């Protein structure tokens, strides 16, 4: 698209700009260089499409996760002559040009060491904008900051509208404004999630898959984010594990997260070769067992994805398996999920923690001083996901398995353990979690069972 600029670029730019920026993978300066070198062909408003593109790049550079000050300043110098021409001709008619001038003012104030020029730009932009424009308050904030930086004191300039969107994010990032206190109701799912780079995902999560060549299980995984297998486990495997687990006489199961290291009957289920082979077919990589939840009661863990709890290298090369060891009663608090939600943006642990209070981030509990950030953040994560489910008009599905049934779910799938209607009713199950063997450098200590299946080793006793 960048090599053949014509009128179509003007119409397509809004839809393509964010994706194009993501594709640069942190090299917006290169993108700027490529755009500035384009032929200067006039668009329908008289401005060249190249200059319109550069205006958008100025905004994009300061409005994305890429923080490249040198590129921002280069972009500012590239667009400054255009802004000057537009001002000389009577004004800024395009929204991206107003945003670009605002970006210039902020960068002059904070980065290029010329707050006097930034102050003049803020003042001139305010004069050009309608009184109720959303940039008015942002310009007032910037004007006050620039005034302070040039060593003068003036009265705070009042304006009717608070900064929002691009302007607010830019002021916050460059330290010219303080973040507004947010309530739980203010936080949305998109605030702690983002679309991952498709090329780094397992093969069935990519767009270029020929679905005519997929198995029924692969199609289900791609469509719904789950695979349900009925009567999957031989009875002798489930019976052997149930007998060992029942001897524990504890509804919550083993407290250790890796009891499979010490319980061969559990490994026989969790590493059952047909189960491991199917997971390999879904992700395209051998899988590594590293977590087992052995309670026979609902976890009551509210809506979440699994992947945001992992190191960033995992990036959805991860599965979890829900094994029914007996008939699951609807009143026991069944596993519940949103079919197709594995195609939603990916939750980010870093973004979730950034939305927590400082007290929550500093909190430490227990003898080892653990910060249970995933639990603390449920207060805003669960309501935001509930709102997203309602906005998408989607309905949850419960997994009511029978003995030997299995549900495998995607690490981006929205799921939860529901609250039991009869609290003392057992929910006999085993839940196991796996990562791709090449995507857990933090789990280098491993073992292989008699069938060649891998599991991670930890220095944890069976308790």
Short mmCIF file of C-alpha atoms in Angstrom, two decimals:
data_model
loop_
_atom_site.label_atom_id
_atom_site.label_comp_id
_atom_site.label_asym_id
_atom_site.label_seq_id
_atom_site.Cartn_x
_atom_site.Cartn_y
_atom_site.Cartn_z
CA UNK A 1 0.00 0.00 0.00
CA UNK A 2 2.86 2.38 0.80
CA UNK A 3 4.43 1.96 -2.64
CA UNK A 4 1.34 2.82 -4.70
CA UNK A 5 -0.20 5.93 -3.23
CA UNK A 6 -3.39 7.16 -4.90
CA UNK A 7 -6.82 8.35 -3.83
CA UNK A 8 -7.59 4.93 -2.34
CA UNK A 9 -5.05 5.58 0.41
CA UNK A 10 -7.10 8.46 1.73
CA UNK A 11 -10.20 6.32 2.10
CA UNK A 12 -8.37 3.29 3.47
CA UNK A 13 -5.98 5.00 5.86
CA UNK A 14 -8.23 5.14 8.93
CA UNK A 15 -8.93 1.41 8.76
CA UNK A 16 -5.33 0.46 8.03
CA UNK A 17 -3.32 2.85 10.19
CA UNK A 18 -3.39 0.97 13.51
CA UNK A 19 -2.66 -2.35 11.83
CA UNK A 20 0.14 -0.78 9.82
CA UNK A 21 1.73 0.62 12.96
CA UNK A 22 1.57 -2.76 14.67
CA UNK A 23 3.21 -4.38 11.65
CA UNK A 24 6.26 -2.14 12.07
CA UNK A 25 6.94 -3.98 15.37
CA UNK A 26 8.50 -1.01 17.13
CA UNK A 27 10.10 0.71 14.13
CA UNK A 28 7.83 3.71 13.44
CA UNK A 29 10.82 5.79 12.34
CA UNK A 30 11.19 3.44 9.37
CA UNK A 31 7.51 3.81 8.59
CA UNK A 32 7.88 7.59 8.71
CA UNK A 33 10.86 7.48 6.36
CA UNK A 34 8.93 5.39 3.86
CA UNK A 35 5.91 7.70 3.91
CA UNK A 36 7.88 10.95 3.64
CA UNK A 37 9.59 9.55 0.54
CA UNK A 38 6.28 9.01 -1.26
CA UNK A 39 5.24 11.09 -4.29
CA UNK A 40 3.29 14.21 -3.33
CA UNK A 41 -0.05 13.58 -5.03
CA UNK A 42 -2.95 15.89 -4.16
CA UNK A 43 -5.97 14.50 -2.37
CA UNK A 44 -9.54 15.66 -2.68
CA UNK A 45 -9.09 18.44 -0.06
CA UNK A 46 -6.01 19.88 -1.78
CA UNK A 47 -3.54 18.46 0.73
CA UNK A 48 -1.14 15.85 -0.51
CA UNK A 49 -1.89 12.32 0.63
CA UNK A 50 1.71 12.04 1.76
CA UNK A 51 1.30 15.01 4.11
CA UNK A 52 -1.99 13.66 5.39
CA UNK A 53 -0.21 10.38 6.11
CA UNK A 54 2.60 12.14 7.95
CA UNK A 55 0.05 13.99 10.08
CA UNK A 56 -1.42 10.68 11.09
CA UNK A 57 1.99 9.25 11.85
CA UNK A 58 2.72 12.14 14.21
CA UNK A 59 -0.46 11.27 16.06
CA UNK A 60 0.24 7.57 15.85
CA UNK A 61 3.77 7.87 17.20
CA UNK A 62 2.52 9.43 20.41
CA UNK A 63 -0.67 7.38 20.61
CA UNK A 64 0.64 3.80 20.49
CA UNK A 65 2.68 1.54 22.73
CA UNK A 66 5.86 2.42 20.79
CA UNK A 67 7.82 5.09 22.62
CA UNK A 68 10.57 6.30 20.27
CA UNK A 69 11.43 9.90 21.09
CA UNK A 70 13.83 10.34 18.16
CA UNK A 71 11.16 9.20 15.74
CA UNK A 72 8.61 11.51 17.35
CA UNK A 73 10.87 14.51 16.93
CA UNK A 74 11.70 13.53 13.35
CA UNK A 75 7.98 13.26 12.63
CA UNK A 76 7.42 16.67 14.21
CA UNK A 77 9.99 18.28 11.93
CA UNK A 78 8.51 16.49 8.91
CA UNK A 79 5.00 17.85 9.53
CA UNK A 80 5.84 21.33 10.87
CA UNK A 81 5.98 23.01 7.40
CA UNK A 82 2.57 21.58 6.53
CA UNK A 83 1.00 22.88 9.74
CA UNK A 84 2.54 26.30 9.09
CA UNK A 85 1.06 26.36 5.57
CA UNK A 86 -2.37 25.37 6.82
CA UNK A 87 -2.29 28.06 9.50
CA UNK A 88 -1.26 30.65 6.92
CA UNK A 89 -4.20 29.58 4.74
CA UNK A 90 -6.68 30.15 7.52
CA UNK A 91 -7.00 27.11 9.74
CA UNK A 92 -6.93 23.37 10.40
CA UNK A 93 -9.96 21.72 8.84
CA UNK A 94 -8.97 18.08 9.29
CA UNK A 95 -9.11 16.38 12.72
CA UNK A 96 -5.73 14.71 12.20
CA UNK A 97 -4.12 18.10 11.53
CA UNK A 98 -5.50 19.50 14.78
CA UNK A 99 -4.18 16.43 16.60
CA UNK A 100 -0.83 16.84 14.82
CA UNK A 101 -0.51 20.46 15.92
CA UNK A 102 -1.37 19.44 19.47
CA UNK A 103 1.34 16.76 19.28
CA UNK A 104 3.84 19.35 18.04
CA UNK A 105 3.02 21.62 20.97
CA UNK A 106 3.45 18.81 23.48
CA UNK A 107 6.70 17.59 21.95
CA UNK A 108 8.09 21.14 21.83
CA UNK A 109 7.17 21.66 25.46
CA UNK A 110 8.48 18.39 26.84
CA UNK A 111 11.03 16.90 24.44
CA UNK A 112 12.64 19.37 22.06
CA UNK A 113 13.58 21.94 24.68
CA UNK A 114 11.50 24.80 23.26
CA UNK A 115 8.57 25.30 25.65
CA UNK A 116 8.08 28.88 24.41
CA UNK A 117 7.23 27.56 20.96
CA UNK A 118 5.00 24.93 22.56
CA UNK A 119 3.20 27.64 24.54
CA UNK A 120 2.59 29.66 21.37
CA UNK A 121 1.26 26.57 19.59
CA UNK A 122 -1.11 25.72 22.45
CA UNK A 123 -2.45 29.29 22.50
CA UNK A 124 -2.92 29.45 18.74
CA UNK A 125 -4.62 26.07 18.59
CA UNK A 126 -7.03 27.05 21.37
CA UNK A 127 -7.95 30.17 19.43
CA UNK A 128 -8.73 28.10 16.32
CA UNK A 129 -10.87 25.50 18.07
CA UNK A 130 -14.59 25.81 18.85
CA UNK A 131 -15.18 26.63 22.55
CA UNK A 132 -16.62 23.19 23.32
CA UNK A 133 -13.99 21.17 21.43
CA UNK A 134 -12.51 18.29 23.43
CA UNK A 135 -8.95 19.57 22.84
CA UNK A 136 -9.69 22.88 24.61
CA UNK A 137 -8.98 21.56 28.11
CA UNK A 138 -5.98 19.59 26.88
CA UNK A 139 -4.55 22.75 25.34
CA UNK A 140 -5.23 24.65 28.56
CA UNK A 141 -3.34 22.02 30.55
CA UNK A 142 -0.47 22.11 28.08
CA UNK A 143 -0.44 25.93 28.10
CA UNK A 144 -0.11 26.00 31.87
CA UNK A 145 2.68 23.38 31.79
CA UNK A 146 4.55 25.28 29.07
CA UNK A 147 4.11 28.56 30.94
CA UNK A 148 5.66 27.02 34.05
CA UNK A 149 8.56 25.62 32.03
CA UNK A 150 9.44 29.02 30.53
CA UNK A 151 9.46 30.51 34.01
CA UNK A 152 6.30 32.59 33.94
CA UNK A 153 3.20 32.32 36.12
CA UNK A 154 -0.25 32.82 34.71
CA UNK A 155 -3.75 32.06 35.82
CA UNK A 156 -5.07 28.61 35.09
CA UNK A 157 -7.06 28.72 31.86
CA UNK A 158 -10.54 27.24 32.21
CA UNK A 159 -12.22 25.33 29.41
CA UNK A 160 -15.58 23.54 29.18
CA UNK A 161 -14.49 20.06 28.08
CA UNK A 162 -12.02 17.63 29.67
CA UNK A 163 -9.31 16.11 27.46
CA UNK A 164 -10.09 12.66 26.19
CA UNK A 165 -8.88 10.03 23.75
CA UNK A 166 -5.61 10.86 21.99
CA UNK A 167 -5.02 14.13 23.80
CA UNK A 168 -5.49 12.68 27.27
CA UNK A 169 -3.20 9.72 26.56
CA UNK A 170 -0.51 12.00 25.15
CA UNK A 171 -0.58 14.39 28.11
CA UNK A 172 -0.41 11.50 30.55
CA UNK A 173 2.46 9.78 28.77
CA UNK A 174 4.61 12.86 28.57
CA UNK A 175 3.95 13.81 32.18
CA UNK A 176 1.91 16.96 31.48
CA UNK A 177 -1.19 15.70 33.29
CA UNK A 178 -2.07 13.41 36.15
CA UNK A 179 -4.20 10.30 35.60
CA UNK A 180 -7.83 10.64 36.59
CA UNK A 181 -8.93 8.33 39.39
CA UNK A 182 -10.84 5.44 37.82
CA UNK A 183 -13.72 3.55 39.30
CA UNK A 184 -14.50 -0.09 38.60
CA UNK A 185 -17.31 1.06 36.30
CA UNK A 186 -14.79 3.05 34.20
CA UNK A 187 -12.61 0.03 33.39
CA UNK A 188 -13.41 -1.85 30.20
CA UNK A 189 -12.12 -5.14 28.84
CA UNK A 190 -10.16 -3.32 26.13
CA UNK A 191 -8.25 -1.43 28.87
CA UNK A 192 -6.38 -4.59 29.87
CA UNK A 193 -6.27 -6.52 26.60
CA UNK A 194 -4.83 -6.23 23.10
CA UNK A 195 -4.72 -8.20 19.86
CA UNK A 196 -1.54 -10.33 19.68
CA UNK A 197 0.69 -10.63 16.63
CA UNK A 198 -1.01 -13.38 14.63
CA UNK A 199 2.24 -14.68 13.19
CA UNK A 200 3.48 -15.63 16.66
CA UNK A 201 0.39 -17.69 17.54
CA UNK A 202 -0.25 -21.43 17.14
CA UNK A 203 -1.24 -22.39 13.62
CA UNK A 204 -4.99 -22.80 14.18
CA UNK A 205 -5.23 -19.22 15.48
CA UNK A 206 -3.99 -17.71 12.24
CA UNK A 207 -6.17 -16.40 9.42
CA UNK A 208 -4.50 -18.36 6.60
CA UNK A 209 -5.81 -21.82 7.58
CA UNK A 210 -7.50 -24.07 5.00
CA UNK A 211 -10.46 -25.27 7.06
CA UNK A 212 -11.36 -27.94 4.52
CA UNK A 213 -8.31 -29.90 5.67
CA UNK A 214 -9.07 -29.78 9.39
CA UNK A 215 -10.30 -32.60 11.59
CA UNK A 216 -13.60 -32.18 13.51
CA UNK A 217 -11.60 -31.51 16.67
CA UNK A 218 -9.46 -28.87 14.96
CA UNK A 219 -12.56 -27.20 13.51
CA UNK A 220 -14.18 -27.09 16.96
CA UNK A 221 -11.01 -25.60 18.44
CA UNK A 222 -10.83 -22.96 15.73
CA UNK A 223 -14.54 -22.11 15.90
CA UNK A 224 -15.37 -22.37 19.62
CA UNK A 225 -12.05 -22.54 21.46
CA UNK A 226 -12.95 -25.90 23.01
CA UNK A 227 -12.94 -29.59 22.14
CA UNK A 228 -15.37 -31.89 23.96
CA UNK A 229 -14.69 -35.64 23.92
CA UNK A 230 -17.24 -38.07 25.33
CA UNK A 231 -16.22 -41.36 26.99
CA UNK A 232 -12.62 -40.48 26.22
CA UNK A 233 -10.80 -42.10 29.13
CA UNK A 234 -10.83 -45.88 29.70
CA UNK A 235 -12.68 -46.62 32.98
CA UNK A 236 -9.68 -48.32 34.56
CA UNK A 237 -7.68 -45.07 34.36
CA UNK A 238 -10.37 -42.92 35.98
CA UNK A 239 -11.15 -45.60 38.59
CA UNK A 240 -7.52 -45.88 39.66
CA UNK A 241 -7.15 -42.14 40.10
CA UNK A 242 -10.50 -41.72 41.87
CA UNK A 243 -9.53 -44.43 44.38
CA UNK A 244 -6.25 -42.64 45.13
CA UNK A 245 -7.88 -39.23 45.33
CA UNK A 246 -10.82 -40.40 47.50
CA UNK A 247 -8.39 -41.67 50.10
CA UNK A 248 -7.37 -38.06 50.68
CA UNK A 249 -10.74 -37.30 52.37
CA UNK A 250 -10.34 -33.62 51.54
CA UNK A 251 -12.79 -31.86 49.21
CA UNK A 252 -10.17 -29.29 48.21
CA UNK A 253 -7.65 -31.93 47.12
CA UNK A 254 -3.91 -31.62 47.41
CA UNK A 255 -2.66 -28.12 48.17
CA UNK A 256 0.42 -28.66 46.02
CA UNK A 257 -0.03 -27.36 42.43
CA UNK A 258 2.04 -30.24 41.02
CA UNK A 259 0.86 -33.44 42.74
CA UNK A 260 1.30 -35.32 39.46
CA UNK A 261 5.01 -35.61 40.37
CA UNK A 262 4.10 -37.96 43.21
CA UNK A 263 0.83 -39.59 42.04
CA UNK A 264 1.34 -42.00 39.13
CA UNK A 265 -2.43 -42.56 38.80
CA UNK A 266 -2.79 -38.85 38.05
CA UNK A 267 0.00 -38.89 35.48
CA UNK A 268 -1.70 -41.81 33.72
CA UNK A 269 -4.72 -39.54 33.11
CA UNK A 270 -2.94 -36.25 32.55
CA UNK A 271 -0.37 -37.73 30.14
CA UNK A 272 -2.72 -40.23 28.45
CA UNK A 273 -1.09 -40.55 24.99
CA UNK A 274 -4.27 -39.93 22.91
CA UNK A 275 -4.89 -36.75 24.95
CA UNK A 276 -1.35 -35.51 24.44
CA UNK A 277 -1.43 -36.31 20.72
CA UNK A 278 -4.68 -34.40 20.26
CA UNK A 279 -3.25 -31.33 21.99
CA UNK A 280 -0.24 -31.53 19.70
CA UNK A 281 -2.58 -31.56 16.70
CA UNK A 282 -4.33 -28.46 18.03
CA UNK A 283 -1.22 -26.40 18.77
CA UNK A 284 1.41 -27.94 16.51
CA UNK A 285 3.83 -28.65 19.36
CA UNK A 286 4.39 -31.31 22.01
CA UNK A 287 2.91 -30.24 25.34
CA UNK A 288 4.39 -30.03 28.83
CA UNK A 289 2.26 -30.79 31.90
CA UNK A 290 2.93 -28.33 34.75
CA UNK A 291 -0.20 -27.77 36.85
CA UNK A 292 -2.99 -29.90 38.31
CA UNK A 293 -6.05 -28.77 40.29
CA UNK A 294 -7.47 -31.63 42.29
CA UNK A 295 -10.39 -30.14 44.23
CA UNK A 296 -13.80 -31.82 44.04
CA UNK A 297 -15.58 -28.51 44.55
CA UNK A 298 -15.95 -25.52 42.26
CA UNK A 299 -13.04 -23.07 42.23
CA UNK A 300 -15.63 -20.25 41.90
CA UNK A 301 -12.93 -18.34 40.00
CA UNK A 302 -14.71 -15.62 38.05
CA UNK A 303 -14.41 -14.82 34.31
CA UNK A 304 -10.85 -14.80 33.00
CA UNK A 305 -8.47 -16.08 30.34
CA UNK A 306 -5.59 -18.31 31.40
CA UNK A 307 -2.83 -16.81 29.30
CA UNK A 308 -2.56 -13.48 31.13
CA UNK A 309 -1.21 -15.39 34.14
CA UNK A 310 1.73 -16.71 32.10
CA UNK A 311 5.09 -15.27 31.06
CA UNK A 312 4.82 -13.34 27.80
CA UNK A 313 6.76 -16.02 25.87
CA UNK A 314 3.86 -18.48 26.26
CA UNK A 315 1.55 -16.35 24.05
CA UNK A 316 -1.35 -18.88 23.88
CA UNK A 317 0.87 -21.93 23.35
CA UNK A 318 -1.11 -23.29 26.26
CA UNK A 319 -4.06 -25.57 26.94
CA UNK A 320 -6.12 -26.72 29.90
CA UNK A 321 -8.12 -29.93 30.28
CA UNK A 322 -11.25 -30.53 32.38
CA UNK A 323 -11.70 -34.26 33.11
CA UNK A 324 -15.02 -35.49 34.49
CA UNK A 325 -14.50 -38.37 36.91
CA UNK A 326 -18.23 -38.91 37.50
CA UNK A 327 -21.51 -37.41 36.30
CA UNK A 328 -21.39 -33.65 36.87
CA UNK A 329 -24.52 -32.32 38.56
CA UNK A 330 -25.81 -28.89 37.38
CA UNK A 331 -26.04 -27.80 41.04
CA UNK A 332 -22.38 -28.46 41.88
CA UNK A 333 -20.94 -25.31 40.25
CA UNK A 334 -20.03 -26.50 36.74
CA UNK A 335 -17.32 -25.14 34.46
CA UNK A 336 -18.76 -22.39 32.22
CA UNK A 337 -17.36 -20.75 29.10
CA UNK A 338 -18.15 -18.36 26.23
CA UNK A 339 -17.83 -20.19 22.87
CA UNK A 340 -15.73 -18.23 20.41
CA UNK A 341 -14.28 -15.86 23.02
CA UNK A 342 -10.80 -17.21 22.25
CA UNK A 343 -10.86 -14.79 19.29
CA UNK A 344 -11.22 -11.78 21.60
CA UNK A 345 -8.18 -9.65 22.43
CA UNK A 346 -5.65 -11.23 24.76
CA UNK A 347 -5.63 -10.11 28.38
CA UNK A 348 -2.34 -8.68 29.61
CA UNK A 349 -1.11 -9.27 33.14
CA UNK A 350 0.98 -6.12 32.90
CA UNK A 351 -2.04 -4.01 31.95
CA UNK A 352 -4.16 -5.59 34.67
CA UNK A 353 -1.54 -4.81 37.32
CA UNK A 354 -1.26 -1.23 36.07
CA UNK A 355 -4.98 -0.74 36.84
CA UNK A 356 -4.63 -2.00 40.42
CA UNK A 357 -4.18 0.38 43.32
CA UNK A 358 -0.69 0.91 44.69
CA UNK A 359 -1.76 -0.82 47.90
CA UNK A 360 -2.83 -3.89 45.91
CA UNK A 361 0.46 -3.99 44.02
CA UNK A 362 2.43 -3.70 47.26
CA UNK A 363 0.36 -6.21 49.23
CA UNK A 364 2.13 -9.40 50.40
CA UNK A 365 0.48 -12.34 52.11
CA UNK A 366 1.47 -15.58 53.81
CA UNK A 367 4.84 -16.76 55.07
CA UNK A 368 6.42 -16.32 51.63
CA UNK A 369 5.08 -12.81 51.03
CA UNK A 370 3.11 -13.63 47.87
CA UNK A 371 1.24 -10.95 45.95
CA UNK A 372 -2.01 -12.55 44.72
CA UNK A 373 -2.57 -9.90 42.07
CA UNK A 374 -4.90 -12.04 39.95
CA UNK A 375 -7.24 -12.39 42.94
CA UNK A 376 -7.08 -8.72 43.93
CA UNK A 377 -7.83 -7.59 40.37
CA UNK A 378 -10.98 -9.69 40.05
CA UNK A 379 -12.90 -6.73 41.47
CA UNK A 380 -12.58 -4.92 38.11
CA UNK A 381 -11.61 -7.72 35.69
CA UNK A 382 -14.80 -9.77 36.21
CA UNK A 383 -17.25 -6.83 35.82
CA UNK A 384 -15.43 -5.64 32.70
CA UNK A 385 -15.68 -9.09 31.13
CA UNK A 386 -19.34 -9.35 32.14
CA UNK A 387 -19.95 -6.07 30.33
CA UNK A 388 -18.06 -7.32 27.27
CA UNK A 389 -20.16 -10.48 27.18
CA UNK A 390 -23.36 -8.41 27.30
CA UNK A 391 -22.09 -6.00 24.66
CA UNK A 392 -21.35 -8.89 22.31
CA UNK A 393 -24.72 -10.50 23.12
CA UNK A 394 -23.11 -13.86 23.89
CA UNK A 395 -24.34 -16.58 26.23
CA UNK A 396 -22.29 -18.91 28.46
CA UNK A 397 -22.31 -22.68 28.04
CA UNK A 398 -21.86 -25.18 30.87
CA UNK A 399 -19.85 -28.37 30.60
CA UNK A 400 -21.92 -31.13 32.23
CA UNK A 401 -19.73 -34.13 31.62
CA UNK A 402 -20.15 -37.78 32.48
CA UNK A 403 -17.48 -40.15 33.72
CA UNK A 404 -14.56 -40.22 31.27
CA UNK A 405 -15.64 -37.07 29.38
CA UNK A 406 -13.08 -34.37 28.60
CA UNK A 407 -13.15 -30.69 27.67
CA UNK A 408 -9.95 -29.09 26.32
CA UNK A 409 -9.98 -25.30 26.28
CA UNK A 410 -7.99 -22.51 24.66
CA UNK A 411 -5.88 -20.21 26.84
CA UNK A 412 -7.77 -17.15 25.51
CA UNK A 413 -11.20 -18.67 26.19
CA UNK A 414 -13.32 -16.77 28.70
CA UNK A 415 -14.30 -19.23 31.41
CA UNK A 416 -15.17 -19.51 35.08
CA UNK A 417 -16.08 -21.89 37.86
CA UNK A 418 -19.68 -21.12 38.78
CA UNK A 419 -20.96 -20.91 42.34
CA UNK A 420 -22.66 -24.17 43.46
CA UNK A 421 -26.36 -24.09 44.20
CA UNK A 422 -25.77 -26.97 46.63
CA UNK A 423 -22.45 -26.20 48.34
CA UNK A 424 -21.86 -29.70 49.74
CA UNK A 425 -22.33 -31.44 46.40
CA UNK A 426 -19.15 -32.98 44.99
CA UNK A 427 -17.82 -32.01 41.58
CA UNK A 428 -15.45 -34.90 40.88
CA UNK A 429 -12.94 -33.68 38.36
CA UNK A 430 -9.27 -33.28 37.55
CA UNK A 431 -8.09 -30.08 35.84
CA UNK A 432 -4.65 -30.04 34.23
CA UNK A 433 -2.69 -27.32 32.45
CA UNK A 434 -0.03 -27.58 29.74
CA UNK A 435 2.33 -25.34 27.75
CA UNK A 436 4.19 -25.96 24.52
CA UNK A 437 7.53 -27.61 25.28
CA UNK A 438 9.37 -24.83 23.41
CA UNK A 439 7.52 -22.01 25.16
CA UNK A 440 8.48 -22.51 28.82
CA UNK A 441 12.10 -21.58 29.32
CA UNK A 442 11.19 -21.01 32.98
CA UNK A 443 10.52 -24.76 33.37
CA UNK A 444 13.82 -26.32 32.34
CA UNK A 445 13.70 -29.17 34.88
CA UNK A 446 11.58 -31.88 33.24
CA UNK A 447 10.91 -35.60 33.16
CA UNK A 448 9.46 -37.97 30.57
CA UNK A 449 7.07 -40.82 31.35
CA UNK A 450 7.12 -44.33 29.88
CA UNK A 451 5.19 -43.11 26.81
CA UNK A 452 7.56 -40.23 26.07
CA UNK A 453 5.25 -37.51 27.45
CA UNK A 454 6.83 -34.54 29.27
CA UNK A 455 6.05 -33.03 32.65
CA UNK A 456 7.74 -30.24 34.59
CA UNK A 457 9.52 -30.91 37.87
CA UNK A 458 9.47 -28.62 40.89
CA UNK A 459 10.82 -28.85 44.42
CA UNK A 460 7.39 -29.34 45.94
CA UNK A 461 6.30 -32.05 48.34
CA UNK A 462 2.93 -33.80 48.16
CA UNK A 463 0.69 -32.07 50.66
#
